[in-house]
PDB file of C-alpha atoms in Angstrom:
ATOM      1  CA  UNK O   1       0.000   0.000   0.000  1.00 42.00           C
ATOM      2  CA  UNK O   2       1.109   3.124  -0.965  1.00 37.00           C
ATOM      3  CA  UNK O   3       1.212   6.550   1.305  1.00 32.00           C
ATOM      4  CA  UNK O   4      -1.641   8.406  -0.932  1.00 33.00           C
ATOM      5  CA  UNK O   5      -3.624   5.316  -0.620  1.00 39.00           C
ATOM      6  CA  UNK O   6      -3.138   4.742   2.956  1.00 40.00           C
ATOM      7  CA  UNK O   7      -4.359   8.626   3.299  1.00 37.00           C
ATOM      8  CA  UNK O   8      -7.194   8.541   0.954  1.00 40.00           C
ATOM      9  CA  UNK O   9      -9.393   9.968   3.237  1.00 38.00           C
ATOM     10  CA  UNK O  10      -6.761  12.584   4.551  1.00 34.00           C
ATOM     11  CA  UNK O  11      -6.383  14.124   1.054  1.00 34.00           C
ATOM     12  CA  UNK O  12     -10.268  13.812   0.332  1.00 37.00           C
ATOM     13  CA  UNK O  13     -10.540  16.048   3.177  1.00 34.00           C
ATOM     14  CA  UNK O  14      -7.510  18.362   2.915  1.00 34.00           C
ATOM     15  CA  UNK O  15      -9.211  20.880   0.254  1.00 37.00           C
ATOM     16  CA  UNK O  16     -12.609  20.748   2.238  1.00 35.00           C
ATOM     17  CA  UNK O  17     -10.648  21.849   5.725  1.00 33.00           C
ATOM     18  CA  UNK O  18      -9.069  24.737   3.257  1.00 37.00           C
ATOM     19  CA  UNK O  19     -12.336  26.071   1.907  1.00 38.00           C
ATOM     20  CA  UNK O  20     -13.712  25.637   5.603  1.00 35.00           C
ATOM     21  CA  UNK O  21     -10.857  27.835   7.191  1.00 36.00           C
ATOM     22  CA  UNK O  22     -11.376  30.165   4.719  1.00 41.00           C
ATOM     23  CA  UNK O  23     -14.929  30.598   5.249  1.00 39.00           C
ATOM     24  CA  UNK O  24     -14.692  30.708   8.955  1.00 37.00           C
ATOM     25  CA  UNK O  25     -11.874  32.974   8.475  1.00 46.00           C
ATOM     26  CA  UNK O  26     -14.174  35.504   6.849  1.00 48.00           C
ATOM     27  CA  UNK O  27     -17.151  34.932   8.736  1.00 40.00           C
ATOM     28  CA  UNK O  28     -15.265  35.502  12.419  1.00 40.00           C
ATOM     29  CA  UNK O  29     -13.369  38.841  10.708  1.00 51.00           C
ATOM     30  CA  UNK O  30     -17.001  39.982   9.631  1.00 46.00           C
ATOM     31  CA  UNK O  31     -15.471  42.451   7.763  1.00 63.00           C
ATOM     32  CA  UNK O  32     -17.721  44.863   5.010  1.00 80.00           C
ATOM     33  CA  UNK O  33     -15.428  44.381   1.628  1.00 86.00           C
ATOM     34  CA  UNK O  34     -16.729  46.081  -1.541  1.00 91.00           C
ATOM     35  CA  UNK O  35     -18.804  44.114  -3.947  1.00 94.00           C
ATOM     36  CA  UNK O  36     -16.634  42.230  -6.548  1.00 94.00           C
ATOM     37  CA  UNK O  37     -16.880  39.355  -9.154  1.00 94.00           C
ATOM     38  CA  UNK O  38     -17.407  36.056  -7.336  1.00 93.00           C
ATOM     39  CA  UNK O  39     -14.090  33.466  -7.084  1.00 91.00           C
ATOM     40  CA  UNK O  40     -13.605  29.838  -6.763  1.00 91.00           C
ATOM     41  CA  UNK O  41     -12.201  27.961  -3.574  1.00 89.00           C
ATOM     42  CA  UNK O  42      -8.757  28.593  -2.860  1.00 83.00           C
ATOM     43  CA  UNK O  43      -7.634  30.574  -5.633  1.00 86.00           C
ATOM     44  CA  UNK O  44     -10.151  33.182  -5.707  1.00 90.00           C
ATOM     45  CA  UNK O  45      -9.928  35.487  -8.963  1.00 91.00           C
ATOM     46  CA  UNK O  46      -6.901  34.211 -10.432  1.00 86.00           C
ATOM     47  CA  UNK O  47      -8.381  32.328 -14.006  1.00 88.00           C
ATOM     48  CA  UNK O  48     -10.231  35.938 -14.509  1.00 89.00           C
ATOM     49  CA  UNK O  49      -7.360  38.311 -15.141  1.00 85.00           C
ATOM     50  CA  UNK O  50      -5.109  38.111 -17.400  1.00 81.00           C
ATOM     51  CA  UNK O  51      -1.396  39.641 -15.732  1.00 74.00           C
ATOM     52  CA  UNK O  52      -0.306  41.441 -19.004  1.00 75.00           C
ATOM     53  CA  UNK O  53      -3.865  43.429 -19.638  1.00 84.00           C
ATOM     54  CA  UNK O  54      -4.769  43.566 -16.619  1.00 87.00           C
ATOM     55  CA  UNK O  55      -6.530  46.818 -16.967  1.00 88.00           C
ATOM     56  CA  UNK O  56      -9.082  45.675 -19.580  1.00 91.00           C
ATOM     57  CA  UNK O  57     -10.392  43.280 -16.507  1.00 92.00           C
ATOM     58  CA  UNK O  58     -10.108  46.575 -14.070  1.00 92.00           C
ATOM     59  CA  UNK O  59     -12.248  48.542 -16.567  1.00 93.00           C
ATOM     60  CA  UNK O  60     -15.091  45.446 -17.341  1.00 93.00           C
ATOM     61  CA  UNK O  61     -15.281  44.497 -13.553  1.00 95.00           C
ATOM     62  CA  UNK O  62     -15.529  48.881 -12.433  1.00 93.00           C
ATOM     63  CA  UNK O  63     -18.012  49.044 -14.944  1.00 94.00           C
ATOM     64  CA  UNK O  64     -20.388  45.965 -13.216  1.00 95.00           C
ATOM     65  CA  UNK O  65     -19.145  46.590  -9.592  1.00 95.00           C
ATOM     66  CA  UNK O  66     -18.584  50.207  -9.246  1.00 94.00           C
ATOM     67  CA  UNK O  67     -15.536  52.617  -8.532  1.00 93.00           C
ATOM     68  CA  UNK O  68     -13.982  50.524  -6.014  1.00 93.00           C
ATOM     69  CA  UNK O  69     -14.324  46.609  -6.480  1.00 93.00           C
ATOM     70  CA  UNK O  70     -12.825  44.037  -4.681  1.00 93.00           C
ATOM     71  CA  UNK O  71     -10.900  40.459  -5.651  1.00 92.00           C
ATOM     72  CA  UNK O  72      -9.096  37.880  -4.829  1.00 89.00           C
ATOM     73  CA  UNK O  73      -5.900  35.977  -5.785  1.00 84.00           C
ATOM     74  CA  UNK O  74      -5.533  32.973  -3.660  1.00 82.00           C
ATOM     75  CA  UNK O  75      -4.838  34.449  -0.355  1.00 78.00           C
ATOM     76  CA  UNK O  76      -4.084  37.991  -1.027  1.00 81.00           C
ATOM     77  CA  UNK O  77      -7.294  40.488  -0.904  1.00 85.00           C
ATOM     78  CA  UNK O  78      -7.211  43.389  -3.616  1.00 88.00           C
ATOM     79  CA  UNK O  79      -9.067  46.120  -3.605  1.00 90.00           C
ATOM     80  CA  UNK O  80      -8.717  48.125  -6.978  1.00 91.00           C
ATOM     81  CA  UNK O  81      -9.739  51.879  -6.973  1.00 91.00           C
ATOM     82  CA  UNK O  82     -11.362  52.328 -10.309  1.00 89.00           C
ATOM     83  CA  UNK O  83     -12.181  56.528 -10.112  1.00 90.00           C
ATOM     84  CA  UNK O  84      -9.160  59.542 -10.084  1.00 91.00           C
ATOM     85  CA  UNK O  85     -11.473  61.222  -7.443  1.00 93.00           C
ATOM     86  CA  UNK O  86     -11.862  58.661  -4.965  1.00 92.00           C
ATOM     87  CA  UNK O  87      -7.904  57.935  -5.394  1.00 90.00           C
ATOM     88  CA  UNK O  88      -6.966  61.334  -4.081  1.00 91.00           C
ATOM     89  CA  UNK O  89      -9.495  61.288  -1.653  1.00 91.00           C
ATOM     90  CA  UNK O  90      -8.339  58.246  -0.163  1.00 89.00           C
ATOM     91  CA  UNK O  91      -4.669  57.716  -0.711  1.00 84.00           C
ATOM     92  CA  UNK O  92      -4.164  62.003  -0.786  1.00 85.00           C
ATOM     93  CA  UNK O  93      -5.927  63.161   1.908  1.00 89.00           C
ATOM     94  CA  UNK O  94      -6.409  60.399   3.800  1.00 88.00           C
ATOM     95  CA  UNK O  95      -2.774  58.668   3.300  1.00 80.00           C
ATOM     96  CA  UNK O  96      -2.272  58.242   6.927  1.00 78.00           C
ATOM     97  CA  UNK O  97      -5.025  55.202   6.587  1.00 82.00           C
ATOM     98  CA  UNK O  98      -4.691  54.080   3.403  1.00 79.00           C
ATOM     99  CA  UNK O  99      -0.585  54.081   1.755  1.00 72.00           C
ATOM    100  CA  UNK O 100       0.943  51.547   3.220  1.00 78.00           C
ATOM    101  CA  UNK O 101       2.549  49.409   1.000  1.00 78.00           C
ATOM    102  CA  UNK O 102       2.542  45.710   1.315  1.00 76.00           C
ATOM    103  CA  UNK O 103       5.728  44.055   1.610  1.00 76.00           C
ATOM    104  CA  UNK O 104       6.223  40.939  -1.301  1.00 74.00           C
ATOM    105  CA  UNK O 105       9.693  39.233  -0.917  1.00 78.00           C
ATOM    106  CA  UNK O 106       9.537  37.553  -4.034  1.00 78.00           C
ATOM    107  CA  UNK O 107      10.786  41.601  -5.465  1.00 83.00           C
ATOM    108  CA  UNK O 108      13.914  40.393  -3.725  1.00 86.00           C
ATOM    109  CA  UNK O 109      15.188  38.090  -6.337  1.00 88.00           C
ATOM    110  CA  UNK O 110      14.279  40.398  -9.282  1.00 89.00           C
ATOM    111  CA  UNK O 111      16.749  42.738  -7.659  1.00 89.00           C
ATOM    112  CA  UNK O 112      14.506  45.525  -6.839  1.00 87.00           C
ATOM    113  CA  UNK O 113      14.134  45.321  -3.111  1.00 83.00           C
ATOM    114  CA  UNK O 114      15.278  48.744  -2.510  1.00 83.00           C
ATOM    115  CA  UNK O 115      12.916  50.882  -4.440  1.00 86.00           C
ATOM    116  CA  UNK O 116      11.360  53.212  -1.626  1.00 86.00           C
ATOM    117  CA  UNK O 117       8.534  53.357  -3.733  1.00 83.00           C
ATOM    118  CA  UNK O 118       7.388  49.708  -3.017  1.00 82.00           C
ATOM    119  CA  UNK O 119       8.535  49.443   0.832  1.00 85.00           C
ATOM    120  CA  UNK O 120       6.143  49.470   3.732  1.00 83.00           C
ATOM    121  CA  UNK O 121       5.495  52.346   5.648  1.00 81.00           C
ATOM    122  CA  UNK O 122       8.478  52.468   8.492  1.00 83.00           C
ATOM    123  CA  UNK O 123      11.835  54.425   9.384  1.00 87.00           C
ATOM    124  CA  UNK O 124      14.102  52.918   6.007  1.00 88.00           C
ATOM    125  CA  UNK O 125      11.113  54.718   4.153  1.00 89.00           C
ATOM    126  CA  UNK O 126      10.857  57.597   6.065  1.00 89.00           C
ATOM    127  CA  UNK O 127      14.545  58.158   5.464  1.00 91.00           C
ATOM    128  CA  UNK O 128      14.430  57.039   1.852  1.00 92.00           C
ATOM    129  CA  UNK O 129      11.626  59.736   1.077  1.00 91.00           C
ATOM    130  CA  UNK O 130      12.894  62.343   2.916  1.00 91.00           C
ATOM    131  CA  UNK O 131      16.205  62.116   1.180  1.00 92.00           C
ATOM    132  CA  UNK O 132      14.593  62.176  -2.193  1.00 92.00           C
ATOM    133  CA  UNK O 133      12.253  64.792  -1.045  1.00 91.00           C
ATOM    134  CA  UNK O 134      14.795  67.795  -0.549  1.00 88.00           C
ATOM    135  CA  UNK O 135      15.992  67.174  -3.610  1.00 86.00           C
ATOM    136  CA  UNK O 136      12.656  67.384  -5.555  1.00 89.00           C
ATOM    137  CA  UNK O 137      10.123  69.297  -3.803  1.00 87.00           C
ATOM    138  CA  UNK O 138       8.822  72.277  -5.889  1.00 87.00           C
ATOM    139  CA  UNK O 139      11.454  74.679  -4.574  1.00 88.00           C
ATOM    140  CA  UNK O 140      13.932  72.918  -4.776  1.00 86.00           C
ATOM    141  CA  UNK O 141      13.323  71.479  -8.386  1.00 86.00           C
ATOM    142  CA  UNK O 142      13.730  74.934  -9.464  1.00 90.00           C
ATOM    143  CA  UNK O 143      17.748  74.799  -9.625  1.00 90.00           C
ATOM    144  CA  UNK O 144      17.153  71.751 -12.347  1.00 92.00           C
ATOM    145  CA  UNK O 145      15.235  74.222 -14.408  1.00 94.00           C
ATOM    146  CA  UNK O 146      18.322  76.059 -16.199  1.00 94.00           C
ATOM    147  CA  UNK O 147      19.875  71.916 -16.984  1.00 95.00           C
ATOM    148  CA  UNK O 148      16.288  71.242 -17.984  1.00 95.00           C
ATOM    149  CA  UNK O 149      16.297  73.602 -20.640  1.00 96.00           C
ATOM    150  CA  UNK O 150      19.513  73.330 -22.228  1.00 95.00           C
ATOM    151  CA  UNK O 151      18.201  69.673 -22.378  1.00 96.00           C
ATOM    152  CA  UNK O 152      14.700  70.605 -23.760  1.00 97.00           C
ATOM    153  CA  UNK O 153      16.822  72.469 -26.866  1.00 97.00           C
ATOM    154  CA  UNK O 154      18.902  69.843 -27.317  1.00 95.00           C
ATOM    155  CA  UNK O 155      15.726  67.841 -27.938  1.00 96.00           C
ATOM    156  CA  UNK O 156      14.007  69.973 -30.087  1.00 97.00           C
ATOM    157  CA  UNK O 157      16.769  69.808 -32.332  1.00 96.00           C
ATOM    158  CA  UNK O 158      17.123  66.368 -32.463  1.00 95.00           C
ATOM    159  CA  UNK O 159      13.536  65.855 -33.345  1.00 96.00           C
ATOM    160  CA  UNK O 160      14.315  68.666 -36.370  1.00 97.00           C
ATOM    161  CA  UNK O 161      17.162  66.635 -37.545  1.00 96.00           C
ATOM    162  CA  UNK O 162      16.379  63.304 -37.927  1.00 95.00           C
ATOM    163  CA  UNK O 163      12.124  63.367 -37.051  1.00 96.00           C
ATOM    164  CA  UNK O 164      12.228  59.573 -37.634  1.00 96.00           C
ATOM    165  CA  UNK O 165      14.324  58.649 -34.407  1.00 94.00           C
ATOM    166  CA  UNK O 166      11.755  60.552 -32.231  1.00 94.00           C
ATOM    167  CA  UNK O 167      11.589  57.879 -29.808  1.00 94.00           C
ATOM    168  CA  UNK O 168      15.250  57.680 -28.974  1.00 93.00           C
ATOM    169  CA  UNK O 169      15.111  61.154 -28.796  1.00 95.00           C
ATOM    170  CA  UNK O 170      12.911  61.037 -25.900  1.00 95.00           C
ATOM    171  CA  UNK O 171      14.232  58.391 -24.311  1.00 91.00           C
ATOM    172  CA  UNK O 172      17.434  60.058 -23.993  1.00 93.00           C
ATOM    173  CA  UNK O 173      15.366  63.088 -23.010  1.00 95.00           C
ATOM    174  CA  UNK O 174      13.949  61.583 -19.982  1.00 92.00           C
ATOM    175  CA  UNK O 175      16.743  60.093 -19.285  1.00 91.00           C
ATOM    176  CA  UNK O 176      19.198  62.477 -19.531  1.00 94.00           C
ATOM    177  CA  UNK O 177      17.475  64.657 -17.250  1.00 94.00           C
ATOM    178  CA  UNK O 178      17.415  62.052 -14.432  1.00 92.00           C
ATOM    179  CA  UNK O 179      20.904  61.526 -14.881  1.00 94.00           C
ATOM    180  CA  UNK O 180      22.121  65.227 -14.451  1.00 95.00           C
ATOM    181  CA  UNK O 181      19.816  65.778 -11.528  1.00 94.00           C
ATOM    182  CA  UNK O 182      20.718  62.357  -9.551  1.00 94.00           C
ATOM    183  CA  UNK O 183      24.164  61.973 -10.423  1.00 95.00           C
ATOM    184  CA  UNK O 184      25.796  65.077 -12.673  1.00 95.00           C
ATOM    185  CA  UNK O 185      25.953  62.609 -15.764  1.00 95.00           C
ATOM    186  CA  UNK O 186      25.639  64.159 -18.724  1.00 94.00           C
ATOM    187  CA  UNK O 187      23.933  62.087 -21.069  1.00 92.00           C
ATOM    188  CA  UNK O 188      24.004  62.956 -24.887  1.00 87.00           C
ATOM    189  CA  UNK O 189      22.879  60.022 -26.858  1.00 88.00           C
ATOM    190  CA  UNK O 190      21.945  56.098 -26.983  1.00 87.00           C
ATOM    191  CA  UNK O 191      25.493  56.035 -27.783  1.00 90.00           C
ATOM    192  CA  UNK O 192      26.278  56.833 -24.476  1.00 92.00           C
ATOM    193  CA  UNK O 193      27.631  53.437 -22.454  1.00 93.00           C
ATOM    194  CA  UNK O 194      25.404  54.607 -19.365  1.00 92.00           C
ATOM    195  CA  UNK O 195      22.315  54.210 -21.804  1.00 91.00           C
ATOM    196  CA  UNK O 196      22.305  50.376 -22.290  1.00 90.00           C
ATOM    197  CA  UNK O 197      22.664  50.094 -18.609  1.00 91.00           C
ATOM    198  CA  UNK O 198      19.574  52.153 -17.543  1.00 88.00           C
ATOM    199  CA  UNK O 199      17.673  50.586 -20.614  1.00 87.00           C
ATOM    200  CA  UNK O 200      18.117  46.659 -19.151  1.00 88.00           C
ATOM    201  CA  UNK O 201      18.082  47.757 -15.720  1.00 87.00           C
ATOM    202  CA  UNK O 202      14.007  48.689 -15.578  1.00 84.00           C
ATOM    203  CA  UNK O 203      13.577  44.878 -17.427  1.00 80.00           C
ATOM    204  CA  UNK O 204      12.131  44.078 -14.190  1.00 78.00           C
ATOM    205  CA  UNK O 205       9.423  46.790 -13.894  1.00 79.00           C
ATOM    206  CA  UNK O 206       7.995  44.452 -16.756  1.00 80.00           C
ATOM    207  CA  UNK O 207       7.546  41.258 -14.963  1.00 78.00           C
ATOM    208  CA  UNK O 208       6.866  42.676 -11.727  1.00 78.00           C
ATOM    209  CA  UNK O 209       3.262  43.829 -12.610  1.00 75.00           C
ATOM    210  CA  UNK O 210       1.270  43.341  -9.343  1.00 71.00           C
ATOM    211  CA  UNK O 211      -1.045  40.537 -10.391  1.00 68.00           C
ATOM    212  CA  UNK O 212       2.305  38.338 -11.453  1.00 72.00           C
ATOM    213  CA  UNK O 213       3.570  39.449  -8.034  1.00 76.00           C
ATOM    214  CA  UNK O 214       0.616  38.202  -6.011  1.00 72.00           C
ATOM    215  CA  UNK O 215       1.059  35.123  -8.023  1.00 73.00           C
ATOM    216  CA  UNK O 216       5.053  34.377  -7.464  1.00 78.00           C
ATOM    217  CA  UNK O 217       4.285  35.474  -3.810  1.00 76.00           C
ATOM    218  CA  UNK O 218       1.766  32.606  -3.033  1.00 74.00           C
ATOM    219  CA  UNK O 219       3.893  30.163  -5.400  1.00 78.00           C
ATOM    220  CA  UNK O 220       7.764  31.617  -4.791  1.00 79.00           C
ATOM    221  CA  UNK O 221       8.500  28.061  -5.131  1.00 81.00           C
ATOM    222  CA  UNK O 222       8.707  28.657  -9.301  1.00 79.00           C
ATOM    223  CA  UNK O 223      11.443  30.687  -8.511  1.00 79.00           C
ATOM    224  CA  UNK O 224      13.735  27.567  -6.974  1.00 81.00           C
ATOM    225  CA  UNK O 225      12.676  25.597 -10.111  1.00 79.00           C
ATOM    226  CA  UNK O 226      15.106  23.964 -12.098  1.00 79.00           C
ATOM    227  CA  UNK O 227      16.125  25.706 -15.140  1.00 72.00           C
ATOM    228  CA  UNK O 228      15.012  22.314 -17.707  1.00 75.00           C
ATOM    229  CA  UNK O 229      11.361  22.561 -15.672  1.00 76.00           C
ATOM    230  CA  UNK O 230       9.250  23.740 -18.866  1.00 74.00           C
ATOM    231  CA  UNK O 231       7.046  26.997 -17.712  1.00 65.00           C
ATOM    232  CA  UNK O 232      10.137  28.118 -15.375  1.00 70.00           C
ATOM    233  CA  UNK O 233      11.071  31.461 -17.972  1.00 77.00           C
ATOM    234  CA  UNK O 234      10.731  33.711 -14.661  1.00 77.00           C
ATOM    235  CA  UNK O 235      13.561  32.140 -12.529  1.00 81.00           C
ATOM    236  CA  UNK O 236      16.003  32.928 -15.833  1.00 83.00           C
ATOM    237  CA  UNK O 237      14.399  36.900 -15.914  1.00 84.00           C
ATOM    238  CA  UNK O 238      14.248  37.508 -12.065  1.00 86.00           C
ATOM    239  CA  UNK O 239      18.233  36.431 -12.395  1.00 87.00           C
ATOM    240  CA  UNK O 240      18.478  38.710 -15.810  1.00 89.00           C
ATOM    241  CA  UNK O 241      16.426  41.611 -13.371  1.00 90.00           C
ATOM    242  CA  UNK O 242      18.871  41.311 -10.979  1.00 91.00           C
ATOM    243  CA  UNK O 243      21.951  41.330 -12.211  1.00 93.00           C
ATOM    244  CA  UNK O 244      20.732  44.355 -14.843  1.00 92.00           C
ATOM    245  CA  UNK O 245      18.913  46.498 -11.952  1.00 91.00           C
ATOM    246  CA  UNK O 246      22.788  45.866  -9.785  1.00 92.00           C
ATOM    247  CA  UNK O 247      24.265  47.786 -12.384  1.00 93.00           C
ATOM    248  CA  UNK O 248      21.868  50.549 -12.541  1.00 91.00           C
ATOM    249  CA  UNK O 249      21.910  50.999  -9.330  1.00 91.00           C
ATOM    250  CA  UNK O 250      25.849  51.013  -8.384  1.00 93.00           C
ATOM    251  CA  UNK O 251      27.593  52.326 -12.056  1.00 95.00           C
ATOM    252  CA  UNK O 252      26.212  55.839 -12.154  1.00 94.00           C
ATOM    253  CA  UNK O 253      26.390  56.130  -8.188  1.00 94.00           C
ATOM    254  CA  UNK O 254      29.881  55.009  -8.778  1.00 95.00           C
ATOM    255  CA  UNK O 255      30.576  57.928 -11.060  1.00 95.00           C
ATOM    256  CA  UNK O 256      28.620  60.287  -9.075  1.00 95.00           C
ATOM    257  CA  UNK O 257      30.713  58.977  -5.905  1.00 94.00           C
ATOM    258  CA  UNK O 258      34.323  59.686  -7.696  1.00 95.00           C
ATOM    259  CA  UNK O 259      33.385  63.101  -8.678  1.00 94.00           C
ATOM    260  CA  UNK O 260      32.036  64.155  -5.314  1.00 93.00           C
ATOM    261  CA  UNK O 261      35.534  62.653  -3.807  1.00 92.00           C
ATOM    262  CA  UNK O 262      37.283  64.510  -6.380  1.00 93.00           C
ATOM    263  CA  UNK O 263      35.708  68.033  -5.836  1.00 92.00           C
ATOM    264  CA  UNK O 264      34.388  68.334  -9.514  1.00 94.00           C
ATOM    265  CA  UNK O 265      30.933  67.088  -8.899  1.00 92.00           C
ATOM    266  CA  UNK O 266      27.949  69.670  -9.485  1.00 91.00           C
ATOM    267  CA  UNK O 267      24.898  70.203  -7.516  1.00 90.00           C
ATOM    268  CA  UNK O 268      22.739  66.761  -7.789  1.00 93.00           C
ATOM    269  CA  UNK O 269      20.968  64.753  -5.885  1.00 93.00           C
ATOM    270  CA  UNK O 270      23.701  62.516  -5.010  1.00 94.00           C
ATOM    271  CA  UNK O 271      26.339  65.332  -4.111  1.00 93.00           C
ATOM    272  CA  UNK O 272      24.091  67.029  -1.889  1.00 91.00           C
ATOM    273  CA  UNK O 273      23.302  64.190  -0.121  1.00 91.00           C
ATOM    274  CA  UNK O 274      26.735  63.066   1.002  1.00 91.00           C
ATOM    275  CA  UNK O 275      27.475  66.840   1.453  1.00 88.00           C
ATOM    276  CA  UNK O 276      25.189  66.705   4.132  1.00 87.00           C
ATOM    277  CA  UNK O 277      26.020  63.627   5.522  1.00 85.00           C
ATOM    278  CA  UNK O 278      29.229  65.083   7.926  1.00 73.00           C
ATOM    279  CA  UNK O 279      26.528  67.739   9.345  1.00 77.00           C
ATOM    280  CA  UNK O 280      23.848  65.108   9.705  1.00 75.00           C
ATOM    281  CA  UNK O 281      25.281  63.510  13.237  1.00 72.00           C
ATOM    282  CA  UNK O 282      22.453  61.092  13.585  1.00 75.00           C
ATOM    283  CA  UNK O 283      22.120  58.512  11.082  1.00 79.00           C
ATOM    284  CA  UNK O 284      24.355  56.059  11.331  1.00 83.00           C
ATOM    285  CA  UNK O 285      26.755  55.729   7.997  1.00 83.00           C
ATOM    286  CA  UNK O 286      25.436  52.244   6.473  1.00 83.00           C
ATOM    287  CA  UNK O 287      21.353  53.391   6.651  1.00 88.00           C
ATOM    288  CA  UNK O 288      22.931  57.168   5.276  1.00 90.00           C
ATOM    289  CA  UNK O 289      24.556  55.195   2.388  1.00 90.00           C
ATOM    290  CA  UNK O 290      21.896  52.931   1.424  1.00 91.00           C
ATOM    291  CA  UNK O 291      18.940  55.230   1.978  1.00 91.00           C
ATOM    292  CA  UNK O 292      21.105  58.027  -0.566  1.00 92.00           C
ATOM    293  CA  UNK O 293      21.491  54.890  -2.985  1.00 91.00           C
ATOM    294  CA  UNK O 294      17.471  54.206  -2.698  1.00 91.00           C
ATOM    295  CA  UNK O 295      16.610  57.435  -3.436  1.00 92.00           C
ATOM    296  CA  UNK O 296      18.308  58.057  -6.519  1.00 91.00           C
ATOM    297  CA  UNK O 297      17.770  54.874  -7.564  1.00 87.00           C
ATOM    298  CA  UNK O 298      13.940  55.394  -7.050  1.00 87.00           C
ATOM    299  CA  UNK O 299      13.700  58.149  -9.342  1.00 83.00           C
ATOM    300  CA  UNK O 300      14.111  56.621 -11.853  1.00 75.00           C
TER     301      UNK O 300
END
């Protein structure tokens, strides 16, 4: 006798104890969710939405259930905010309730564990946004503006010259602009070695869309898959993420670094940050460092 059939009974019973915990779960919360489209046992909403459109299911399911709509995959609750008014309202002027972030691990592997943008609310955040904060708040954005401009005529005659290439010439637009105000790096072209590097290094904002992280999260086992398992693509492009986000993240603060220790850098992000750091006197070095390396790399 085998071990499955000697536990028959045990594994007839196994998905009937699930659904039961998860009913009794919900009924002793006796919390009020928002109406939503009905899911099976165990994992919820997850055959209904597709991860790469995920929107066209937001729009059909806002336009049945209303402006906020709930759902589930497997274990983790969603609730999607389907109106620009109720957003602000909530998550604006009443952020203190509702902007926490949750934390999902499986963002580890993919190499993008530091973004501030995606941590939970806490002191490493507080520090991370602050940092970024008095580099970027309205007043102080207004020392970019003269960069900004030489940039914006650079553009404009790009786009004269060769019309065709217009969305390189944006890219390196944006781009460009990020790079002088994080890091004094003046980038001209998608010529320029630091382009390639920013290019591959937001790979991973394209796998990581929410609905594939709540997925990974309750399965992170497909991560630890062999590479010959068929359907394992994601363990080869969280390694790709990783290794590709690494180098965003550490070349240009590398640059920035050896012209701040040099005394050539100009005013950026970066520079003013470990200017301050001597005055500072209260965060300790390592959570200085890191939190100046998380918020430049999270403006990207």
């Amino acid at each position: 006798m085998s071990w499955f059939e000697d536990n028959r009974l045990l594994l007839l019973l196994l998905p009937i104890s699930f659904v039961s915990i998860g009913l009794l779960r919900r009924l002793l919360t006796n919390r009020s969710l928002p109406p939503g489209p009905p899911g099976l046992p165990l994992i919820g909403n997850v055959l209904s939405l597709d991860p790469a459109e995920p929107w066209k299911t937001y729009a059909k399911w806002g336009a049945k259930y209303g402006d906020i709509f709930y759902y589930r995959i497997f274990s983790q609750e969603v609730v999607v905010i389907n109106s620009e008014e109720i957003a602000k309202d909530l998550l604006e002027r009443r952020s203190s309730n509702y902007s926490d972030r949750p934390f999902f691990p499986v963002r580890i592997p993919f190499g993008w564990a530091n973004h501030f943008g995606w941590m939970p609310y806490g002191s490493e955040w507080r520090l991370a946004r602050r940092f970024f904060l008095q580099s970027f708040h309205a007043e102080a954005a207004l020392s970019f503006r003269p960069m900004q401009l030489r940039k914006t005529h650079t553009l404009l005659q790009n786009l004269l010259a060769t019309p065709e290439s217009y969305f390189d010439h944006l890219a390196i637009f944006a781009g460009s602009i990020i790079m002088a105000a994080n890091y004094d790096y003046d980038m001209k072209s998608t010529d320029d070695p630091m382009f390639p590097i920013i290019e591959r290094g937001l790979v991973g904002l394209q796998y990581l869309t929410p609905e594939t992280t709540l997925i990974l999260d309750a399965f992170p086992f497909l991560l630890r898959l062999p590479g010959w398992f068929p359907g394992t693509d994601l363990k080869r492009k969280a390694a790709l993420s990783s290794e590709y986000a690494s180098r965003m993240i550490e070349t240009p603060l590398s640059y920035a670094l050896e012209k701040i220790n040099a005394g050539t850098a100009a005013p950026c992000l970066t520079s003013d940050l470990m200017n301050r750091k001597k005055s500072d006197g209260v965060t300790p070095e390592a959570d200085y460092d890191l939190a100046v390396k998380q918020a430049s790399w999270s403006a990207f």
